[in-house]
mmCIF file of C-alpha atoms in Angstrom:
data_model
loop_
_atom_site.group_PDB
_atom_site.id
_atom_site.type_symbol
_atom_site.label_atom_id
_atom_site.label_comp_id
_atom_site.label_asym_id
_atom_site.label_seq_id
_atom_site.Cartn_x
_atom_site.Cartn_y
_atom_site.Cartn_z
ATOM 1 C CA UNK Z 1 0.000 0.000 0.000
ATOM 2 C CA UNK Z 2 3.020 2.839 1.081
ATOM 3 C CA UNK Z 3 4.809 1.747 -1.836
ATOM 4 C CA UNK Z 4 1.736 2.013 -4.155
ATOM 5 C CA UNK Z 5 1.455 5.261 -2.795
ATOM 6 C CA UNK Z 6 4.632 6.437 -3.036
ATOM 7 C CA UNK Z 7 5.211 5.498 -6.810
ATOM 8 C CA UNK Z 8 2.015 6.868 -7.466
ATOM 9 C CA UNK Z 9 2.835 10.267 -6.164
ATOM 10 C CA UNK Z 10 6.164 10.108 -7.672
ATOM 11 C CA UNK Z 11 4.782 9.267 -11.278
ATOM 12 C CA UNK Z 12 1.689 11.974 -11.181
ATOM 13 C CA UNK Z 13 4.124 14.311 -9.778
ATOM 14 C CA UNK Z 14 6.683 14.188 -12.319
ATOM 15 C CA UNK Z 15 4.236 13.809 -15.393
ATOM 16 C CA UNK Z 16 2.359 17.140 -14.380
ATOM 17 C CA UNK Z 17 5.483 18.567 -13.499
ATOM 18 C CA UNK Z 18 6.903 17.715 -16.857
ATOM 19 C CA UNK Z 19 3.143 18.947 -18.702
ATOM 20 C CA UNK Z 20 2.535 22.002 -16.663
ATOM 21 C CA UNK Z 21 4.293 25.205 -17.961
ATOM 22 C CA UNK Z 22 4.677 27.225 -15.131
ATOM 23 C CA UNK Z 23 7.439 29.068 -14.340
ATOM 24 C CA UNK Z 24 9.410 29.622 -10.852
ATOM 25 C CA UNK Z 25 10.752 32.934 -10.908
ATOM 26 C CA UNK Z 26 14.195 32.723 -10.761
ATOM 27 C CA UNK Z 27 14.275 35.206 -7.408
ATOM 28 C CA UNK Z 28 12.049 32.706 -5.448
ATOM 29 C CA UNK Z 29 13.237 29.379 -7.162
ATOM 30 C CA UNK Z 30 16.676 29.555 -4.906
ATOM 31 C CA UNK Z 31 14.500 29.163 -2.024
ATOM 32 C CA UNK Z 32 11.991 27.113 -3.560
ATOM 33 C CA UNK Z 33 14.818 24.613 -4.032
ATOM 34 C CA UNK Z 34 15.903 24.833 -0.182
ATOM 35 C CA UNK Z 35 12.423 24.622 0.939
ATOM 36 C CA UNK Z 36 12.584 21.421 -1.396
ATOM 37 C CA UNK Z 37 15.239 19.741 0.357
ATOM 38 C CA UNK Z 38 13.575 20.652 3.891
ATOM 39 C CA UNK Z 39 10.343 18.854 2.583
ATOM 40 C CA UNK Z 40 12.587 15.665 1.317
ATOM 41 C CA UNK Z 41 13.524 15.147 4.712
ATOM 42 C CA UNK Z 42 10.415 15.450 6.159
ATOM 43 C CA UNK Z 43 8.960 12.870 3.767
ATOM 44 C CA UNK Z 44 11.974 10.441 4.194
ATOM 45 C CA UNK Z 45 11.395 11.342 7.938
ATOM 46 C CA UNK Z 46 7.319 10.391 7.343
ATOM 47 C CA UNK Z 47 8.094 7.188 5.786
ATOM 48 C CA UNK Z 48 10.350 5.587 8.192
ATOM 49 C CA UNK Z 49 7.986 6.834 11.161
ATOM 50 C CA UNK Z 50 5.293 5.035 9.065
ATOM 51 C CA UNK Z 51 7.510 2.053 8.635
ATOM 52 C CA UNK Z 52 7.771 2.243 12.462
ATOM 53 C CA UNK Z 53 4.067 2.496 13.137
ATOM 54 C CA UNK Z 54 4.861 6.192 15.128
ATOM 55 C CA UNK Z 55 3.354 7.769 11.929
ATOM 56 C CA UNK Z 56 1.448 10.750 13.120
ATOM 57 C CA UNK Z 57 -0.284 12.821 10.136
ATOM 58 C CA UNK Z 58 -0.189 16.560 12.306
ATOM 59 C CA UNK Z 59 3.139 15.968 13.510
ATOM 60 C CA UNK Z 60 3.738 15.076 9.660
ATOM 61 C CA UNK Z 61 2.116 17.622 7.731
ATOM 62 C CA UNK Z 62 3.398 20.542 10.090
ATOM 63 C CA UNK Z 63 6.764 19.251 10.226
ATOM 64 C CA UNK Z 64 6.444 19.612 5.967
ATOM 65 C CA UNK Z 65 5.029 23.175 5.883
ATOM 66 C CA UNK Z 66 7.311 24.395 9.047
ATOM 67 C CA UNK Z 67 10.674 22.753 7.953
ATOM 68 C CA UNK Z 68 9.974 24.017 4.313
ATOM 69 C CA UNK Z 69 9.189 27.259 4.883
ATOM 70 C CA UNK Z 70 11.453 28.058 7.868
ATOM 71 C CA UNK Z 71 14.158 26.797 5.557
ATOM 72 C CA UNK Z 72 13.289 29.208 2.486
ATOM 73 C CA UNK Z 73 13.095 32.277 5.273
ATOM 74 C CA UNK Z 74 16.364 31.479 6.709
ATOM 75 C CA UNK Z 75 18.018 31.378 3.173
ATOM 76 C CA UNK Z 76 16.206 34.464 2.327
ATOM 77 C CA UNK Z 77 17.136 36.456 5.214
ATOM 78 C CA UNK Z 78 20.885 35.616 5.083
ATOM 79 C CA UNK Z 79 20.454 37.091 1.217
ATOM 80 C CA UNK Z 80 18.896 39.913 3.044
ATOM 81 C CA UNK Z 81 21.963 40.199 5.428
ATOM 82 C CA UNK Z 82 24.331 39.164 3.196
ATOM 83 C CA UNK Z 83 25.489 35.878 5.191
ATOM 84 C CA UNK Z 84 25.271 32.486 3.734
ATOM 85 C CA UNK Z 85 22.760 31.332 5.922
ATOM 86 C CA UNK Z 86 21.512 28.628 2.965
ATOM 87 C CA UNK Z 87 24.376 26.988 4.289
ATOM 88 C CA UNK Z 88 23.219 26.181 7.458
ATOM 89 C CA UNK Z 89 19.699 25.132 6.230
ATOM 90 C CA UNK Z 90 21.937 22.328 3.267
ATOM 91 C CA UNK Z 91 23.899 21.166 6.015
ATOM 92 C CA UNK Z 92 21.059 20.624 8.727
ATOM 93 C CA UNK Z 93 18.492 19.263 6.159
ATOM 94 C CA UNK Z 94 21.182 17.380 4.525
ATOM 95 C CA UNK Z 95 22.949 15.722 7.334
ATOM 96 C CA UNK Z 96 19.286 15.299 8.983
ATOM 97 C CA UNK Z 97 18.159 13.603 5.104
ATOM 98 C CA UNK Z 98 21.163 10.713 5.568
ATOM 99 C CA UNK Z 99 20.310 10.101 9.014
ATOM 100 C CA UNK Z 100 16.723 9.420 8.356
ATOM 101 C CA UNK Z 101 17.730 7.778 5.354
ATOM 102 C CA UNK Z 102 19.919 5.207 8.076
ATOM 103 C CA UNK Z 103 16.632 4.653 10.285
ATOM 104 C CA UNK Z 104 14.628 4.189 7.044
ATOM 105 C CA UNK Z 105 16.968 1.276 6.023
ATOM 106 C CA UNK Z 106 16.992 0.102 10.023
ATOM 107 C CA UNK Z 107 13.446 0.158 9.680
ATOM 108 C CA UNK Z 108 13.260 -1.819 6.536
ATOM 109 C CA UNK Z 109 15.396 -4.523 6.990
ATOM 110 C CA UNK Z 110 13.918 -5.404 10.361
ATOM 111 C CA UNK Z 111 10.798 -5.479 9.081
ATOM 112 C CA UNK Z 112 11.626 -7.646 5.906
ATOM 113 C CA UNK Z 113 13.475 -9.755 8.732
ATOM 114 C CA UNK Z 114 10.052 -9.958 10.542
ATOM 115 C CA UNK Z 115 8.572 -10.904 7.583
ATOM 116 C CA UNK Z 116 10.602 -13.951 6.672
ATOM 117 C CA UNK Z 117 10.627 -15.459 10.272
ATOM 118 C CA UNK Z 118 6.639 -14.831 10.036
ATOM 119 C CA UNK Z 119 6.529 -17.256 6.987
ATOM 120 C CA UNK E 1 3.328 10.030 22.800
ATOM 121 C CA UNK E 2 3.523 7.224 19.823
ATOM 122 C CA UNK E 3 0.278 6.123 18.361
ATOM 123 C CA UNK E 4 -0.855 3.241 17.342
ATOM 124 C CA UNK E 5 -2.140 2.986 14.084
ATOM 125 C CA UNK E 6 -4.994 1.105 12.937
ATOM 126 C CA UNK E 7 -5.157 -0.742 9.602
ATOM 127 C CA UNK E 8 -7.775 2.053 8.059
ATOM 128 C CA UNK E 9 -5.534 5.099 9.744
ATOM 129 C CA UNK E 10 -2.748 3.041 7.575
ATOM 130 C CA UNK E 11 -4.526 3.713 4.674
ATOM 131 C CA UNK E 12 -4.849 7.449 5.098
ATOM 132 C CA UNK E 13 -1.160 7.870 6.259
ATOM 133 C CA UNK E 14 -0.137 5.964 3.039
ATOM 134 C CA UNK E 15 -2.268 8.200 0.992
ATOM 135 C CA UNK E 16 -0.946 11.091 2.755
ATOM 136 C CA UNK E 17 2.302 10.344 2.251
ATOM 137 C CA UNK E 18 1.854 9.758 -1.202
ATOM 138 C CA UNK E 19 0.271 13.546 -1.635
ATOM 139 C CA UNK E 20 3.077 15.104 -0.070
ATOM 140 C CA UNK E 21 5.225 13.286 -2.477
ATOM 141 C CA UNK E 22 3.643 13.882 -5.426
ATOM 142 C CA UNK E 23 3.661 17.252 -4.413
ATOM 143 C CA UNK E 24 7.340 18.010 -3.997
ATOM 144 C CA UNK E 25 8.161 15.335 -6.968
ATOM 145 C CA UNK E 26 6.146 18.266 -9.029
ATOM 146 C CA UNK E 27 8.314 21.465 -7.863
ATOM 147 C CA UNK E 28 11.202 19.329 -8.165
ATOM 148 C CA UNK E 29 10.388 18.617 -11.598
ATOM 149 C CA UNK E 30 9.589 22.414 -12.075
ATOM 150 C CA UNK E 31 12.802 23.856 -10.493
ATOM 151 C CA UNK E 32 14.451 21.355 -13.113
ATOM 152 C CA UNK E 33 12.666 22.783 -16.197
ATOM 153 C CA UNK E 34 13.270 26.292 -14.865
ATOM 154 C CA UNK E 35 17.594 25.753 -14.120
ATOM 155 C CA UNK E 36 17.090 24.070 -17.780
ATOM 156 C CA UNK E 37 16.061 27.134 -18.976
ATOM 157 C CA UNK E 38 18.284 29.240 -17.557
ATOM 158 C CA UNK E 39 21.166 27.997 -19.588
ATOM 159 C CA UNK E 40 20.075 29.824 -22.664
ATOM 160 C CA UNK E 41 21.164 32.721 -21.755
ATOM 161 C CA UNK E 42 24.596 31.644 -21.169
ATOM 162 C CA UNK E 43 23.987 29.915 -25.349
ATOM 163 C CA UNK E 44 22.734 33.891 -26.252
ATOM 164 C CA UNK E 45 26.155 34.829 -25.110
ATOM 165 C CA UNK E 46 28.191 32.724 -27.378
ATOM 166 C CA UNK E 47 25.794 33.650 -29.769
ATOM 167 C CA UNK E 48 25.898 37.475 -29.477
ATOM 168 C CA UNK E 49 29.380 37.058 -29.136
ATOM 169 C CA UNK E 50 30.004 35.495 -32.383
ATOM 170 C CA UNK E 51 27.371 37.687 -34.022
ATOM 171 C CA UNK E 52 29.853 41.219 -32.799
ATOM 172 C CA UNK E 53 32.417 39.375 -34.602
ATOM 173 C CA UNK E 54 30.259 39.049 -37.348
ATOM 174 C CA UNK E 55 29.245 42.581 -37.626
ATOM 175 C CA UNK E 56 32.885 43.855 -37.147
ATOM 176 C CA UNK E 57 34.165 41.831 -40.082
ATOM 177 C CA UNK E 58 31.230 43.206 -42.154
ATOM 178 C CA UNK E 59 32.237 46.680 -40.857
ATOM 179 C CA UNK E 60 36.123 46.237 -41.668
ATOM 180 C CA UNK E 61 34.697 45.304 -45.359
ATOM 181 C CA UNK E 62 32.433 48.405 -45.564
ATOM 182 C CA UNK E 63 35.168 50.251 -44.388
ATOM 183 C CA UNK E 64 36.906 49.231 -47.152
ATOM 184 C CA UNK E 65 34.497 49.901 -49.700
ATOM 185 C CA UNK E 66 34.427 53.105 -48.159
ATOM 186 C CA UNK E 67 38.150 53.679 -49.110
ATOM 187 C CA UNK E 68 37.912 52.854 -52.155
ATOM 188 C CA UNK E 69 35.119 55.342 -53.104
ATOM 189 C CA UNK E 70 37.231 58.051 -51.469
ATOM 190 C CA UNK E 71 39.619 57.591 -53.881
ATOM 191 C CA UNK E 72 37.358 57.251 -56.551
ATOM 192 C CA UNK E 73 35.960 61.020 -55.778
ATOM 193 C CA UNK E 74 39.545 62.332 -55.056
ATOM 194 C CA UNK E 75 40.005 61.109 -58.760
ATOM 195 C CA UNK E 76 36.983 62.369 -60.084
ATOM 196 C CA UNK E 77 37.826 66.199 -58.086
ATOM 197 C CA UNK E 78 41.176 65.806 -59.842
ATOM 198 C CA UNK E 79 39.619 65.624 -63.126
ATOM 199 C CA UNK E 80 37.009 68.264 -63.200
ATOM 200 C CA UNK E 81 39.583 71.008 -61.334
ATOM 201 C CA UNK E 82 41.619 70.219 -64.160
ATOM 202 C CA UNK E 83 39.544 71.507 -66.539
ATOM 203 C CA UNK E 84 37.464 74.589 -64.754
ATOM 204 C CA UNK E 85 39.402 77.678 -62.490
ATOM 205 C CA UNK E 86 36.451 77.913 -60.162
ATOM 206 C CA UNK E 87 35.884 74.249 -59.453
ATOM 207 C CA UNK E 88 40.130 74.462 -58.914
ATOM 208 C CA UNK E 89 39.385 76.966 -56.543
ATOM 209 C CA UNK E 90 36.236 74.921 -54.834
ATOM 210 C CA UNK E 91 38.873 72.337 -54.689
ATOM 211 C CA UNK E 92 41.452 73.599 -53.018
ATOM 212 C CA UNK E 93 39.271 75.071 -49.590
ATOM 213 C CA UNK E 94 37.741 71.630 -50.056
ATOM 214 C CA UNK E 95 41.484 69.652 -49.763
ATOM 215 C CA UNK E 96 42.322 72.230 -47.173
ATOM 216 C CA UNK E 97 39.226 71.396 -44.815
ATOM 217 C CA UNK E 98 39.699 67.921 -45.578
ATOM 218 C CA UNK E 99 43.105 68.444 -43.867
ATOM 219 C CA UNK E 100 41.745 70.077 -40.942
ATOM 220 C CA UNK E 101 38.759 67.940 -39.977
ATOM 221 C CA UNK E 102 41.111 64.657 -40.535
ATOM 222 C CA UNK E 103 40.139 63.092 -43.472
ATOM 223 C CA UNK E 104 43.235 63.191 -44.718
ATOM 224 C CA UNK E 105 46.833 60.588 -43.597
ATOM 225 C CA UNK E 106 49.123 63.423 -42.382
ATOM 226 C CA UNK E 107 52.933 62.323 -42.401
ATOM 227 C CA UNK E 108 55.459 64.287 -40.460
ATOM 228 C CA UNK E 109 57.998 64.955 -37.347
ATOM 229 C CA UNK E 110 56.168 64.530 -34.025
ATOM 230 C CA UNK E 111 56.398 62.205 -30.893
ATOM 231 C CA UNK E 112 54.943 58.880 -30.509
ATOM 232 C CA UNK E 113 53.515 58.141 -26.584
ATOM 233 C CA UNK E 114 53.727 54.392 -25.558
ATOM 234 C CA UNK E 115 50.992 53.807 -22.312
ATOM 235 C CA UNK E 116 51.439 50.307 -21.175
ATOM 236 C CA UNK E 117 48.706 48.479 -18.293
ATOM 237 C CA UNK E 118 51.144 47.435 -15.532
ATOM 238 C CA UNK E 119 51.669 43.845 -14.822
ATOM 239 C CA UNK E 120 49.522 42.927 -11.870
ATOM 240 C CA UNK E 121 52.334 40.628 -9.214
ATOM 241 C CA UNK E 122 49.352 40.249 -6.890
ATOM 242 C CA UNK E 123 50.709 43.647 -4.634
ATOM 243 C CA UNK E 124 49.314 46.049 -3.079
ATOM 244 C CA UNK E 125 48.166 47.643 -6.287
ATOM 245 C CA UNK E 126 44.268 46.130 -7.752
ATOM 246 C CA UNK E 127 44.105 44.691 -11.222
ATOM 247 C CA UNK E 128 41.279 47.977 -11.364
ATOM 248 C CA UNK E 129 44.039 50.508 -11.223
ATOM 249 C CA UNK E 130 46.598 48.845 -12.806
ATOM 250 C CA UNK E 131 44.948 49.216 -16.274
ATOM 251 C CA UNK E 132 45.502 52.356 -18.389
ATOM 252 C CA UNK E 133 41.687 54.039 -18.484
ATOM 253 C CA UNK E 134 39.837 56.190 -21.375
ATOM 254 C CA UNK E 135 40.098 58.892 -18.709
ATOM 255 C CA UNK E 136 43.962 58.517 -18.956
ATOM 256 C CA UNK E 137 44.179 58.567 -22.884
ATOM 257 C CA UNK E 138 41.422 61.615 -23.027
ATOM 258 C CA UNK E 139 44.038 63.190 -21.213
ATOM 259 C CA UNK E 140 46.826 62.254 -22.899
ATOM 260 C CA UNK E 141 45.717 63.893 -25.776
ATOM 261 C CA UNK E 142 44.096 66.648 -24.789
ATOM 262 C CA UNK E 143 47.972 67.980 -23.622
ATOM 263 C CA UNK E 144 49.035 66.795 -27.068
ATOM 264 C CA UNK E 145 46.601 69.340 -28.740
ATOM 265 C CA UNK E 146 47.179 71.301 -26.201
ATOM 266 C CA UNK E 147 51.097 71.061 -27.080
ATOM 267 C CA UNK E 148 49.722 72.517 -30.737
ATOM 268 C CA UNK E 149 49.078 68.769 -32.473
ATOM 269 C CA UNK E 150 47.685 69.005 -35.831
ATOM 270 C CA UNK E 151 46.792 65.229 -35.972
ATOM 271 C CA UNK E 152 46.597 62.623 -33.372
ATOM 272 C CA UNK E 153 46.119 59.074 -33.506
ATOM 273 C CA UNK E 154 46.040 55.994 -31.231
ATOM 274 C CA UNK E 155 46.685 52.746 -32.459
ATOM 275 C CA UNK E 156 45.639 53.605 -35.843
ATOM 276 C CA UNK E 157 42.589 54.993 -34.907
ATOM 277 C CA UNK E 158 42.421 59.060 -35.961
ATOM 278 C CA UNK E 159 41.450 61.473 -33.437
ATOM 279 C CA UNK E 160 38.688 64.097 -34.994
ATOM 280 C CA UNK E 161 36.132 66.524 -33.357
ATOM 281 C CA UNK E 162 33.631 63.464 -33.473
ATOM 282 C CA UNK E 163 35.908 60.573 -31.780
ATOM 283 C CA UNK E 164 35.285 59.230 -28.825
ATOM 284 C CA UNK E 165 37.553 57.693 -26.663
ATOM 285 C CA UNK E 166 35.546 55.580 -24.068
ATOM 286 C CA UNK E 167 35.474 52.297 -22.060
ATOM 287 C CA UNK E 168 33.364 49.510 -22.539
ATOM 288 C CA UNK E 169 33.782 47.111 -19.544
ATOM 289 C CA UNK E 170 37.678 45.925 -20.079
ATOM 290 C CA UNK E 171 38.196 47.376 -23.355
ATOM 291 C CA UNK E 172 38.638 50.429 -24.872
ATOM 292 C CA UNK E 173 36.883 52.044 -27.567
ATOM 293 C CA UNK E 174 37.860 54.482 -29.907
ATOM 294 C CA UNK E 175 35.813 55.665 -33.019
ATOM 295 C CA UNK E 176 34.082 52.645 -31.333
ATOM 296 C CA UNK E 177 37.316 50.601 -32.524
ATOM 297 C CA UNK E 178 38.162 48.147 -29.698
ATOM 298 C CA UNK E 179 41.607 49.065 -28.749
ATOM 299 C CA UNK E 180 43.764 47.432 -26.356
ATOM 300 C CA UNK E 181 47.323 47.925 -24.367
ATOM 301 C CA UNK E 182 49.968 48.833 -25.417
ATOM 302 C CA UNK E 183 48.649 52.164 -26.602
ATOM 303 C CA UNK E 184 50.781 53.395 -28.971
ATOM 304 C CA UNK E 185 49.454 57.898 -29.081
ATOM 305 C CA UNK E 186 51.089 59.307 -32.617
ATOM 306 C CA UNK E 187 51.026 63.328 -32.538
ATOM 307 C CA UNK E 188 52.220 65.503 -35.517
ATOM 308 C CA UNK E 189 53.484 68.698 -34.586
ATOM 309 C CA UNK E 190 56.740 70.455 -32.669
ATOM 310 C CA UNK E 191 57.825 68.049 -31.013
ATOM 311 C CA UNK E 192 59.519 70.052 -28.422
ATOM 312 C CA UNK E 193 56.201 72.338 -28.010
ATOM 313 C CA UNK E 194 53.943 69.122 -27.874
ATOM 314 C CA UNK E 195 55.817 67.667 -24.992
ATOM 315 C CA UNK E 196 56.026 70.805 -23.101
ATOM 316 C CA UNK E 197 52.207 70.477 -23.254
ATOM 317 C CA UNK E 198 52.096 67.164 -22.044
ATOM 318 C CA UNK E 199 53.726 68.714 -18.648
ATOM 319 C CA UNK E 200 51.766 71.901 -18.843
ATOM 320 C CA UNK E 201 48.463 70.233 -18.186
ATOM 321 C CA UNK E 202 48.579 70.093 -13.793
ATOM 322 C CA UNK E 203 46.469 66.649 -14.441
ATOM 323 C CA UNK E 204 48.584 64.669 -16.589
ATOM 324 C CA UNK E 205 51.673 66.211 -15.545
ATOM 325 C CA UNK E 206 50.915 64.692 -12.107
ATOM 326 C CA UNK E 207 49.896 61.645 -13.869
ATOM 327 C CA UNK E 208 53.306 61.284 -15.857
ATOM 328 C CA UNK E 209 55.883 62.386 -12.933
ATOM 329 C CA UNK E 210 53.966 60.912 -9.949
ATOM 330 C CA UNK E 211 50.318 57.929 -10.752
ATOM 331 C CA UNK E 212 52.179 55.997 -13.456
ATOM 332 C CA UNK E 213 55.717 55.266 -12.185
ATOM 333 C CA UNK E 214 53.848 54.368 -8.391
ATOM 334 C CA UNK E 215 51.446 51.963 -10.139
ATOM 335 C CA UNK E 216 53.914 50.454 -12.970
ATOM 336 C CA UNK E 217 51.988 51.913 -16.016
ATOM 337 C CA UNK E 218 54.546 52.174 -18.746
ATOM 338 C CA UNK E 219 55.321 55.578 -20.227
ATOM 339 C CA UNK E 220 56.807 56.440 -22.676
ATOM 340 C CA UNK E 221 57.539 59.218 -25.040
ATOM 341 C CA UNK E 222 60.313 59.598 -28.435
ATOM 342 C CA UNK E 223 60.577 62.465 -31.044
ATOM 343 C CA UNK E 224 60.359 60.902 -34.600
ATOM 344 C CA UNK E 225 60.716 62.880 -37.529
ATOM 345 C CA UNK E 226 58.547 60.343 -39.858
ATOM 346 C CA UNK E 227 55.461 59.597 -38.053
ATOM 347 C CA UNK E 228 52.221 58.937 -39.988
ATOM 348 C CA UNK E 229 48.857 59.090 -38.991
ATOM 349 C CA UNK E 230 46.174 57.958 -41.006
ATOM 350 C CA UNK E 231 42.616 59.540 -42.116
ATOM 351 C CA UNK E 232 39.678 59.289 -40.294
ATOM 352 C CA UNK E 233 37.652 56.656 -41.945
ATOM 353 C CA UNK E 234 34.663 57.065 -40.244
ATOM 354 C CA UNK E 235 31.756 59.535 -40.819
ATOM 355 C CA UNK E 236 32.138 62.976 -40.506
ATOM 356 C CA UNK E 237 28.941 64.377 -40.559
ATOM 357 C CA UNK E 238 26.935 65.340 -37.275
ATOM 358 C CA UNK E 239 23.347 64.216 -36.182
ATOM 359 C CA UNK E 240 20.773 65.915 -37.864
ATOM 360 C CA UNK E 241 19.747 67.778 -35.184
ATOM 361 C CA UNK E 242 22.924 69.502 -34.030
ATOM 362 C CA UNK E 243 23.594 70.428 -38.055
ATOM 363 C CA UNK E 244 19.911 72.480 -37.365
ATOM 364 C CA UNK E 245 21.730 74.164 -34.421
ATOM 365 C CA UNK E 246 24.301 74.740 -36.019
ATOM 366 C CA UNK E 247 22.352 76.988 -39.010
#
C-alpha cells in the first residue's frame, strides 16, 4: 500500500510537473529549491515513522510546511543580510536527510526480517 | 506520545504520504525545467558574441568599400579642377578642410607616446588601477593638442572633433574601434612644443611624474621625424539635429 502510494505520487508528480508550464521565478526558485530539500527530509522522515508504526499525520504535515518554509526564510534572510545562511539550512536538512535515510533502512530490513521469520 | 495505528488510519497515512510526495516530486520537476532554462542565456552569449564578430568583419569590409570610393571622388575632383578655375578653386578650400577635420593621412615629425597596463604581481596595487583608463588617454591627448598637435592618432585609430575615446567594460573604444594595451598615441606637430604640453596640463603632468611610475603603467615618449597618422575613416557628418543648431 506505502509503496503504491509512493510510486504513485512520484509518477503523477513528475508527469504534471513535466506537462505544466509554469514558471518559478528565478528570485524565489533559490528558495523554492531549499524549501525542497527541507520537505525531502520530512517525507523520508514520514516514511520511516510510518515504517515504524509512530506515523502521526499533524506531527507530519506541520513538520512539511514548518521545515519548508522556515528553511526558504532562513536562506532568504541571510540574502537579506548578506550571510550564507543557505548553508546552514543544506547542512542541517542534509545531514538530517542521511540520518533518516539510516533509520529508514533500520526500519526496513527489520521489518523484511520480521517478515521472513513470520513465513 | 507514539500512536498506534490502525489498519484504516494506515490507509490514510499511506495516501498522505503519497500527496506530499507527489507534491514536492512536481516542484522538483519544475525547479528542473526552470535551471534548464536558464542555460540559454549563457547559449545567447556565445551567440551574441560570435554575431559582434560578425558585424565587425562586415564593418572592416564596408570600411573598405568606403576607401575605395574616397579615392574614386579624389580622382573624379582631380579631373574636373583640371579643366574649370572655379571648381580648382572649390577644390582647393575643399582639400584644405579635408586636412583640418582629418580626413586626410598626415605624415610628419612629431612624438609617438607608448601607455602600457602594468603587470599585476598580486601587490598592493588592484588589477582595477593597474589598467591604463579612457580617462587617462582623453588626457593624454588633450595635452598633445594642447602642445599645438595638428593630428593625433592611437593605435591607428584618428582622433577628430567626433571621436570618442571611451570604455566599454575591459576594453577600450575608440571611433568605437576596440583598442587594447599597449597604446601606442602618434602626434604631428613640434615636437619640443607638444611635450612641453604634455607637462603643462597640472592633471597629466601629475599623472606622468607621480600615478604611473607608483602603479607600474609604462610611459613612454620619443621624437620621430617620420610619423604617420592615417585619415579618419569614419563619418564625418553630425546628427541631424545639431547640423539644425548649427544653421
Amino acid at each position: 500500500m506505502i509503496w503504491m502510494s509512493i510510486l504513485a505520487g512520484v509518477t503523477a508528480g513528475v508527469l504534471l510537473g513535466v506537462f505544466v508550464t509554469l514558471e518559478i521565478p528565478a528570485v524565489i526558485a533559490r528558495y523554492v529549491s531549499i524549501a525542497l530539500l527541507a520537505s525531502f527530509d520530512t517525507l523520508i522522515g514520514g516514511l520511516k515513522s510510518y515504517l515504524k508504526k509512530e506515523f502521526d499525520e499533524w506531527i507530519f504535515v506541520s513538520g512539511f510546511l514548518a521545515n519548508s518554509l522556515l528553511a526558504a526564510f532562513i536562506s532568504y534572510l541571510g540574502d537579506r543580510l548578506g550571510i550564507e545562511l543557505y548553508l546552514a539550512v543544506l547542512l542541517v536538512f542534509g545531514m538530517r536527510i542521511f540520518q533518516n535515510l539510516a533509520e529508514l533502512r533500520h526500519a526496513l530490513i527489520l521489518k523484511l526480517r520480521r517478515v521472513k521469520k513470520n513465513k | 506520545m507514539t500512536k498506534v495505528s490502525t489498519s484504516k488510519n494506515r490507509k490514510i497515512e499511506a495516501i498522505l504520504l503519497g500527496t506530499f510526495v507527489f507534491i514536492s516530486m512536481f516542484l522538483l520537476v519544475l525547479l528542473a525545467k526552470n535551471i534548464s532554462g536558464i542555460r540559454p542565456i549563457r547559449q545567447n552569449k556565445d551567440a551574441l558574441i560570435s554575431r559582434i564578430r560578425e558585424l565587425e568583419q562586415e564593418r572592416a569590409k564596408y570600411k573598405k568599400t568606403i576607401e575605395e570610393l574616397n579615392k574614386q571622388i579624389g580622382e573624379l575632383e582631380r579631373k574636373t579642377a583640371s579643366s574649370d578655375r572655379r571648381v580648382k578653386e572649390l577644390k582647393r578650400q575643399l582639400d584644405l578642410l579635408r586636412e583640418e577635420v582629418g580626413m586626410t593621412a598626415i605624415i610628419g615629425k612629431g612624438v609617438e607616446v607608448t601607455l602600457k597596463d602594468a603587470e599585476v604581481s598580486g601587490g598592493l596595487i588592484e588589477e582595477e588601477q593597474a589598467v591604463v583608463h579612457d580617462s587617462d588617454l582623453r588626457l593624454l591627448v588633450n595635452g598633445l593638442f594642447l602642445g599645438g598637435a595638428r593630428a593625433v592618432s592611437i593605435n591607428g585609430e584618428r582622433i577628430t572633433s567626433v571621436s570618442s575615446i571611451r570604455c566599454v567594460g575591459p576594453t577600450i573604444l575608440v571611433n568605437s574601434k576596440r583598442i587594447s594595451s599597449p597604446f601606442v598615441v602618434k602626434a604631428i606637430g613640434d615636437p619640443e612644443s607638444l611635450i612641453d604640453g604634455l607637462y603643462e596640463e597640472p592633471t597629466l603632468n601629475y599623472y606622468i611624474t607621480q600615478l604611473f611610475p607608483e602603479i607600474g603603467i609604462g610611459f613612454s615618449v620619443k621624437k620621430k621625424d617620420d610619423i604617420r597618422i592615417p585619415a579618419y575613416k569614419g563619418n564625418l557628418s553630425f546628427s541631424k539635429n545639431l547640423v539644425r543648431v548649427a544653421k
